[in-house]
Amino acid sequence: QCRLTLPGWYGFGTAVHRTNGLMLGSLYYTRIYKSTTAAGDVFNAASTGIAESNNSASAPFNTGIVPWDGDAGGNTVFTWVNLKVYKSTNFATSWTALGTSGLPTTSFVIRGVGVAPSDVNRIGIVASGGRVFFSANGGSTWTAGGTLPNNNLSLSKVTFDPVNPSVVYVASVAATATASHLWKSVNGGATFVAIDTAAGFPAGVPVNTVKVD
């Protein structure tokens, strides 16, 4: 992956197509851009289908792009707005909103999305208020995950084990030394335990992202 930052703008999510080298970059308020060649010298808007794109009231400032690692062709990517997740199966040529059944509609902002490499239908959301939500049917419906013990909000990442989608990790960047910042679930997010209390892990350190080896 690479970081794309345009002069005078804020760059956030990036993705590089694994077979043709085309690139995606995002700006604030879920504004997605796609390169026209693998050289990455020209980008065009690629937010077709995202109704909330460039709306500060309904899309987040920090906009992410999440490639699905299970797509050998590299075309499946996800992004989000405040209240819903979007999916593309043609590398951002167009986007389709996933369902919102089971998700809050007020006092709720999505902070990040994760997708199980072994099953595109298993999707996780980290959200405001230190909350997590999961879908087992491709985002048609969502279920609230278990409580994250000793969390101080500011969730940053949800990551699935590459082989077993029932194993899930959640991270936090809360600026609180006494709070936990990393949790693990072995039952699909129904319950979590803090794992940054293990010997060798520095206590109280914010965690931006998790990558399972």
PDB file of C-alpha atoms in Angstrom:
ATOM      1  CA  GLN A   1       0.000   0.000   0.000  1.00  0.00           C
ATOM      2  CA  CYS A   2       0.963   3.628  -0.285  1.00  0.00           C
ATOM      3  CA  ARG A   3      -0.048   6.902   1.287  1.00  0.00           C
ATOM      4  CA  LEU A   4      -1.492   9.471  -1.083  1.00  0.00           C
ATOM      5  CA  THR A   5      -1.562  13.074   0.108  1.00  0.00           C
ATOM      6  CA  LEU A   6      -2.527  15.837  -2.269  1.00  0.00           C
ATOM      7  CA  PRO A   7      -1.259  19.398  -1.695  1.00  0.00           C
ATOM      8  CA  GLY A   8      -3.717  21.332   0.451  1.00  0.00           C
ATOM      9  CA  TRP A   9      -5.739  18.199   1.256  1.00  0.00           C
ATOM     10  CA  TYR A  10      -5.804  15.483   3.874  1.00  0.00           C
ATOM     11  CA  GLY A  11      -5.183  11.936   2.676  1.00  0.00           C
ATOM     12  CA  PHE A  12      -6.473   8.924   4.634  1.00  0.00           C
ATOM     13  CA  GLY A  13      -7.179   5.480   3.159  1.00  0.00           C
ATOM     14  CA  THR A  14      -5.205   3.975   0.296  1.00  0.00           C
ATOM     15  CA  ALA A  15      -5.249   0.749  -1.699  1.00  0.00           C
ATOM     16  CA  VAL A  16      -3.302  -0.610  -4.658  1.00  0.00           C
ATOM     17  CA  HIS A  17      -4.947  -3.168  -6.947  1.00  0.00           C
ATOM     18  CA  ARG A  18      -3.072  -6.421  -6.632  1.00  0.00           C
ATOM     19  CA  THR A  19      -3.126  -7.305 -10.334  1.00  0.00           C
ATOM     20  CA  ASN A  20      -3.254  -4.106 -12.391  1.00  0.00           C
ATOM     21  CA  GLY A  21      -1.599  -1.604 -10.046  1.00  0.00           C
ATOM     22  CA  LEU A  22      -4.412   0.970 -10.123  1.00  0.00           C
ATOM     23  CA  MET A  23      -4.629   2.997  -6.919  1.00  0.00           C
ATOM     24  CA  LEU A  24      -7.351   4.290  -4.639  1.00  0.00           C
ATOM     25  CA  GLY A  25      -7.027   7.196  -2.260  1.00  0.00           C
ATOM     26  CA  SER A  26      -9.529   8.908  -0.005  1.00  0.00           C
ATOM     27  CA  LEU A  27     -10.070  12.425   1.251  1.00  0.00           C
ATOM     28  CA  TYR A  28     -12.277  13.580   4.108  1.00  0.00           C
ATOM     29  CA  TYR A  29     -16.048  12.963   4.069  1.00  0.00           C
ATOM     30  CA  THR A  30     -15.800   9.666   2.136  1.00  0.00           C
ATOM     31  CA  ARG A  31     -14.440  11.133  -1.062  1.00  0.00           C
ATOM     32  CA  ILE A  32     -12.816   8.289  -3.002  1.00  0.00           C
ATOM     33  CA  TYR A  33     -10.435   8.807  -5.935  1.00  0.00           C
ATOM     34  CA  LYS A  34      -9.062   6.229  -8.384  1.00  0.00           C
ATOM     35  CA  SER A  35      -5.987   6.422 -10.601  1.00  0.00           C
ATOM     36  CA  THR A  36      -6.407   6.045 -14.346  1.00  0.00           C
ATOM     37  CA  THR A  37      -3.098   4.202 -14.725  1.00  0.00           C
ATOM     38  CA  ALA A  38      -0.689   2.259 -12.541  1.00  0.00           C
ATOM     39  CA  ALA A  39       1.662   5.252 -12.674  1.00  0.00           C
ATOM     40  CA  GLY A  40      -0.697   7.073 -10.317  1.00  0.00           C
ATOM     41  CA  ASP A  41      -0.215  10.440 -11.987  1.00  0.00           C
ATOM     42  CA  VAL A  42      -3.924  11.113 -12.693  1.00  0.00           C
ATOM     43  CA  PHE A  43      -6.867  10.448 -10.355  1.00  0.00           C
ATOM     44  CA  ASN A  44     -10.598  10.736 -10.972  1.00  0.00           C
ATOM     45  CA  ALA A  45     -13.463  10.821  -8.484  1.00  0.00           C
ATOM     46  CA  ALA A  46     -14.691   7.306  -7.680  1.00  0.00           C
ATOM     47  CA  SER A  47     -17.564   7.764  -5.214  1.00  0.00           C
ATOM     48  CA  THR A  48     -20.438   6.742  -7.488  1.00  0.00           C
ATOM     49  CA  GLY A  49     -23.234   5.279  -5.363  1.00  0.00           C
ATOM     50  CA  ILE A  50     -22.114   6.836  -2.068  1.00  0.00           C
ATOM     51  CA  ALA A  51     -24.986   9.228  -1.395  1.00  0.00           C
ATOM     52  CA  GLU A  52     -23.245  10.822   1.595  1.00  0.00           C
ATOM     53  CA  SER A  53     -19.946  11.511  -0.157  1.00  0.00           C
ATOM     54  CA  ASN A  54     -18.575  15.017   0.513  1.00  0.00           C
ATOM     55  CA  ASN A  55     -21.277  15.707   3.110  1.00  0.00           C
ATOM     56  CA  SER A  56     -19.696  16.748   6.398  1.00  0.00           C
ATOM     57  CA  ALA A  57     -22.941  16.038   8.253  1.00  0.00           C
ATOM     58  CA  SER A  58     -23.223  12.395   7.220  1.00  0.00           C
ATOM     59  CA  ALA A  59     -19.717  11.226   6.284  1.00  0.00           C
ATOM     60  CA  PRO A  60     -16.637  10.976   8.527  1.00  0.00           C
ATOM     61  CA  PHE A  61     -13.601  13.222   8.287  1.00  0.00           C
ATOM     62  CA  ASN A  62     -11.258  10.237   8.586  1.00  0.00           C
ATOM     63  CA  THR A  63     -12.214   8.136   5.569  1.00  0.00           C
ATOM     64  CA  GLY A  64     -10.841   4.618   5.221  1.00  0.00           C
ATOM     65  CA  ILE A  65     -10.557   2.123   2.377  1.00  0.00           C
ATOM     66  CA  VAL A  66     -10.541  -1.583   3.268  1.00  0.00           C
ATOM     67  CA  PRO A  67      -9.567  -4.110   0.553  1.00  0.00           C
ATOM     68  CA  TRP A  68     -10.972  -7.601   1.073  1.00  0.00           C
ATOM     69  CA  ASP A  69      -7.961  -9.892   1.334  1.00  0.00           C
ATOM     70  CA  GLY A  70     -10.001 -12.879   0.186  1.00  0.00           C
ATOM     71  CA  ASP A  71     -10.496 -11.510  -3.336  1.00  0.00           C
ATOM     72  CA  ALA A  72      -7.703 -12.937  -5.492  1.00  0.00           C
ATOM     73  CA  GLY A  73      -8.694 -10.544  -8.261  1.00  0.00           C
ATOM     74  CA  GLY A  74      -8.346  -7.555  -5.944  1.00  0.00           C
ATOM     75  CA  ASN A  75     -11.629  -5.887  -6.918  1.00  0.00           C
ATOM     76  CA  THR A  76     -13.569  -6.013  -3.628  1.00  0.00           C
ATOM     77  CA  VAL A  77     -13.137  -3.012  -1.328  1.00  0.00           C
ATOM     78  CA  PHE A  78     -15.123  -1.440   1.492  1.00  0.00           C
ATOM     79  CA  THR A  79     -15.537   2.054   2.901  1.00  0.00           C
ATOM     80  CA  TRP A  80     -18.043   3.716   5.218  1.00  0.00           C
ATOM     81  CA  VAL A  81     -19.997   6.815   6.115  1.00  0.00           C
ATOM     82  CA  ASN A  82     -21.311   7.726   9.562  1.00  0.00           C
ATOM     83  CA  LEU A  83     -24.210   5.278   9.666  1.00  0.00           C
ATOM     84  CA  LYS A  84     -23.519   2.594   7.074  1.00  0.00           C
ATOM     85  CA  VAL A  85     -20.903   0.554   5.221  1.00  0.00           C
ATOM     86  CA  TYR A  86     -20.366   0.623   1.462  1.00  0.00           C
ATOM     87  CA  LYS A  87     -18.965  -2.163  -0.724  1.00  0.00           C
ATOM     88  CA  SER A  88     -17.530  -2.177  -4.237  1.00  0.00           C
ATOM     89  CA  THR A  89     -16.821  -5.281  -6.324  1.00  0.00           C
ATOM     90  CA  ASN A  90     -15.198  -3.357  -9.193  1.00  0.00           C
ATOM     91  CA  PHE A  91     -12.437  -1.497  -7.335  1.00  0.00           C
ATOM     92  CA  ALA A  92     -14.464   1.641  -6.663  1.00  0.00           C
ATOM     93  CA  THR A  93     -15.971   2.111 -10.108  1.00  0.00           C
ATOM     94  CA  SER A  94     -19.275   2.000  -8.228  1.00  0.00           C
ATOM     95  CA  TRP A  95     -20.410   1.428  -4.635  1.00  0.00           C
ATOM     96  CA  THR A  96     -23.417  -0.247  -3.009  1.00  0.00           C
ATOM     97  CA  ALA A  97     -24.648   0.426   0.527  1.00  0.00           C
ATOM     98  CA  LEU A  98     -24.907  -2.522   2.899  1.00  0.00           C
ATOM     99  CA  GLY A  99     -27.906  -2.884   5.179  1.00  0.00           C
ATOM    100  CA  THR A 100     -28.354  -1.024   8.448  1.00  0.00           C
ATOM    101  CA  SER A 101     -30.758  -3.305  10.326  1.00  0.00           C
ATOM    102  CA  GLY A 102     -29.482  -3.670  13.879  1.00  0.00           C
ATOM    103  CA  LEU A 103     -27.306  -0.539  13.773  1.00  0.00           C
ATOM    104  CA  PRO A 104     -28.138   2.601  15.786  1.00  0.00           C
ATOM    105  CA  THR A 105     -29.429   5.603  13.860  1.00  0.00           C
ATOM    106  CA  THR A 106     -28.581   8.309  16.406  1.00  0.00           C
ATOM    107  CA  SER A 107     -25.534   9.034  18.582  1.00  0.00           C
ATOM    108  CA  PHE A 108     -23.578   6.652  16.371  1.00  0.00           C
ATOM    109  CA  VAL A 109     -20.580   7.084  14.076  1.00  0.00           C
ATOM    110  CA  ILE A 110     -18.651   4.276  12.411  1.00  0.00           C
ATOM    111  CA  ARG A 111     -14.884   4.507  13.036  1.00  0.00           C
ATOM    112  CA  GLY A 112     -13.632   1.510  11.068  1.00  0.00           C
ATOM    113  CA  VAL A 113     -14.569  -1.669   9.203  1.00  0.00           C
ATOM    114  CA  GLY A 114     -12.965  -5.101   9.014  1.00  0.00           C
ATOM    115  CA  VAL A 115     -13.796  -8.081   6.787  1.00  0.00           C
ATOM    116  CA  ALA A 116     -12.864 -11.705   7.380  1.00  0.00           C
ATOM    117  CA  PRO A 117     -10.357 -12.844   4.701  1.00  0.00           C
ATOM    118  CA  SER A 118     -11.966 -16.289   4.664  1.00  0.00           C
ATOM    119  CA  ASP A 119     -15.579 -15.074   4.372  1.00  0.00           C
ATOM    120  CA  VAL A 120     -16.658 -11.788   2.793  1.00  0.00           C
ATOM    121  CA  ASN A 121     -19.993 -12.081   4.589  1.00  0.00           C
ATOM    122  CA  ARG A 122     -18.348 -11.757   8.010  1.00  0.00           C
ATOM    123  CA  ILE A 123     -17.923  -8.038   8.631  1.00  0.00           C
ATOM    124  CA  GLY A 124     -17.109  -6.053  11.762  1.00  0.00           C
ATOM    125  CA  ILE A 125     -17.595  -2.405  12.693  1.00  0.00           C
ATOM    126  CA  VAL A 126     -15.928  -0.353  15.419  1.00  0.00           C
ATOM    127  CA  ALA A 127     -17.984   2.677  16.350  1.00  0.00           C
ATOM    128  CA  SER A 128     -18.300   5.639  18.663  1.00  0.00           C
ATOM    129  CA  GLY A 129     -19.053   4.943  22.294  1.00  0.00           C
ATOM    130  CA  GLY A 130     -16.612   2.022  22.402  1.00  0.00           C
ATOM    131  CA  ARG A 131     -19.079  -0.215  20.564  1.00  0.00           C
ATOM    132  CA  VAL A 132     -18.609  -3.047  18.077  1.00  0.00           C
ATOM    133  CA  PHE A 133     -21.103  -4.595  15.671  1.00  0.00           C
ATOM    134  CA  PHE A 134     -20.896  -7.710  13.508  1.00  0.00           C
ATOM    135  CA  SER A 135     -22.658  -9.149  10.485  1.00  0.00           C
ATOM    136  CA  ALA A 136     -22.595 -12.762   9.349  1.00  0.00           C
ATOM    137  CA  ASN A 137     -24.670 -12.179   6.213  1.00  0.00           C
ATOM    138  CA  GLY A 138     -22.727  -9.620   4.230  1.00  0.00           C
ATOM    139  CA  GLY A 139     -24.136  -6.624   6.041  1.00  0.00           C
ATOM    140  CA  SER A 140     -27.845  -7.360   5.618  1.00  0.00           C
ATOM    141  CA  THR A 141     -28.250  -7.333   9.404  1.00  0.00           C
ATOM    142  CA  TRP A 142     -25.985  -6.454  12.328  1.00  0.00           C
ATOM    143  CA  THR A 143     -25.634  -7.600  15.919  1.00  0.00           C
ATOM    144  CA  ALA A 144     -23.984  -5.719  18.771  1.00  0.00           C
ATOM    145  CA  GLY A 145     -20.761  -7.344  19.940  1.00  0.00           C
ATOM    146  CA  GLY A 146     -19.734  -7.940  23.512  1.00  0.00           C
ATOM    147  CA  THR A 147     -18.402  -5.340  25.904  1.00  0.00           C
ATOM    148  CA  LEU A 148     -14.701  -4.539  25.665  1.00  0.00           C
ATOM    149  CA  PRO A 149     -13.394  -4.710  29.262  1.00  0.00           C
ATOM    150  CA  ASN A 150     -11.696  -1.579  30.598  1.00  0.00           C
ATOM    151  CA  ASN A 151     -12.058   0.352  27.361  1.00  0.00           C
ATOM    152  CA  ASN A 152     -11.956   4.134  27.155  1.00  0.00           C
ATOM    153  CA  LEU A 153     -13.587   4.482  23.720  1.00  0.00           C
ATOM    154  CA  SER A 154     -11.592   5.677  20.659  1.00  0.00           C
ATOM    155  CA  LEU A 155     -11.756   2.285  18.920  1.00  0.00           C
ATOM    156  CA  SER A 156      -9.518   2.191  15.866  1.00  0.00           C
ATOM    157  CA  LYS A 157      -9.547  -1.224  14.205  1.00  0.00           C
ATOM    158  CA  VAL A 158     -11.398  -4.541  13.965  1.00  0.00           C
ATOM    159  CA  THR A 159      -9.486  -7.445  12.417  1.00  0.00           C
ATOM    160  CA  PHE A 160     -10.400 -11.072  11.734  1.00  0.00           C
ATOM    161  CA  ASP A 161      -8.113 -14.083  11.847  1.00  0.00           C
ATOM    162  CA  PRO A 162      -7.258 -14.996   8.219  1.00  0.00           C
ATOM    163  CA  VAL A 163      -8.450 -18.598   8.623  1.00  0.00           C
ATOM    164  CA  ASN A 164     -10.972 -18.643  11.471  1.00  0.00           C
ATOM    165  CA  PRO A 165     -13.547 -15.808  11.245  1.00  0.00           C
ATOM    166  CA  SER A 166     -14.703 -16.521  14.804  1.00  0.00           C
ATOM    167  CA  VAL A 167     -11.411 -15.086  16.081  1.00  0.00           C
ATOM    168  CA  VAL A 168     -11.609 -11.281  16.127  1.00  0.00           C
ATOM    169  CA  TYR A 169      -9.323  -8.526  17.412  1.00  0.00           C
ATOM    170  CA  VAL A 170     -10.283  -4.949  18.318  1.00  0.00           C
ATOM    171  CA  ALA A 171      -7.869  -2.074  18.971  1.00  0.00           C
ATOM    172  CA  SER A 172      -8.171   1.358  20.585  1.00  0.00           C
ATOM    173  CA  VAL A 173      -6.143   4.563  20.438  1.00  0.00           C
ATOM    174  CA  ALA A 174      -7.584   5.984  23.659  1.00  0.00           C
ATOM    175  CA  ALA A 175      -5.095   8.357  25.261  1.00  0.00           C
ATOM    176  CA  THR A 176      -5.503   6.768  28.677  1.00  0.00           C
ATOM    177  CA  ALA A 177      -2.598   4.891  30.219  1.00  0.00           C
ATOM    178  CA  THR A 178      -4.790   2.883  32.586  1.00  0.00           C
ATOM    179  CA  ALA A 179      -7.215   1.668  29.890  1.00  0.00           C
ATOM    180  CA  SER A 180      -6.905  -1.461  27.779  1.00  0.00           C
ATOM    181  CA  HIS A 181      -6.156  -1.027  24.080  1.00  0.00           C
ATOM    182  CA  LEU A 182      -6.327  -4.489  22.544  1.00  0.00           C
ATOM    183  CA  TRP A 183      -8.952  -7.257  22.846  1.00  0.00           C
ATOM    184  CA  LYS A 184      -9.573 -10.693  21.400  1.00  0.00           C
ATOM    185  CA  SER A 185     -12.732 -12.729  20.850  1.00  0.00           C
ATOM    186  CA  VAL A 186     -12.905 -16.412  19.954  1.00  0.00           C
ATOM    187  CA  ASN A 187     -16.671 -16.529  19.468  1.00  0.00           C
ATOM    188  CA  GLY A 188     -17.250 -14.059  16.675  1.00  0.00           C
ATOM    189  CA  GLY A 189     -17.343 -11.000  18.901  1.00  0.00           C
ATOM    190  CA  ALA A 190     -19.902 -12.193  21.428  1.00  0.00           C
ATOM    191  CA  THR A 191     -17.395 -11.754  24.261  1.00  0.00           C
ATOM    192  CA  PHE A 192     -13.956 -10.158  24.475  1.00  0.00           C
ATOM    193  CA  VAL A 193     -10.941 -10.336  26.755  1.00  0.00           C
ATOM    194  CA  ALA A 194      -8.133  -7.780  26.954  1.00  0.00           C
ATOM    195  CA  ILE A 195      -4.850  -9.191  25.641  1.00  0.00           C
ATOM    196  CA  ASP A 196      -2.598  -6.152  26.088  1.00  0.00           C
ATOM    197  CA  THR A 197      -2.131  -7.248  29.694  1.00  0.00           C
ATOM    198  CA  ALA A 198       0.137 -10.103  28.623  1.00  0.00           C
ATOM    199  CA  ALA A 199       3.794 -10.084  29.645  1.00  0.00           C
ATOM    200  CA  GLY A 200       5.914  -8.210  27.131  1.00  0.00           C
ATOM    201  CA  PHE A 201       3.187  -5.863  25.871  1.00  0.00           C
ATOM    202  CA  PRO A 202       3.751  -2.249  27.009  1.00  0.00           C
ATOM    203  CA  ALA A 203       0.865  -1.194  29.218  1.00  0.00           C
ATOM    204  CA  GLY A 204      -1.315   1.746  28.259  1.00  0.00           C
ATOM    205  CA  VAL A 205      -0.050   2.080  24.678  1.00  0.00           C
ATOM    206  CA  PRO A 206      -2.624   3.105  22.030  1.00  0.00           C
ATOM    207  CA  VAL A 207      -2.950   0.605  19.141  1.00  0.00           C
ATOM    208  CA  ASN A 208      -3.674   1.941  15.678  1.00  0.00           C
ATOM    209  CA  THR A 209      -4.057  -1.304  13.775  1.00  0.00           C
ATOM    210  CA  VAL A 210      -3.809  -5.080  14.105  1.00  0.00           C
ATOM    211  CA  LYS A 211      -2.381  -7.515  11.554  1.00  0.00           C
ATOM    212  CA  VAL A 212      -2.646 -11.249  12.210  1.00  0.00           C
ATOM    213  CA  ASP A 213       0.403 -13.266  11.125  1.00  0.00           C
TER     214      ASP A 213
END
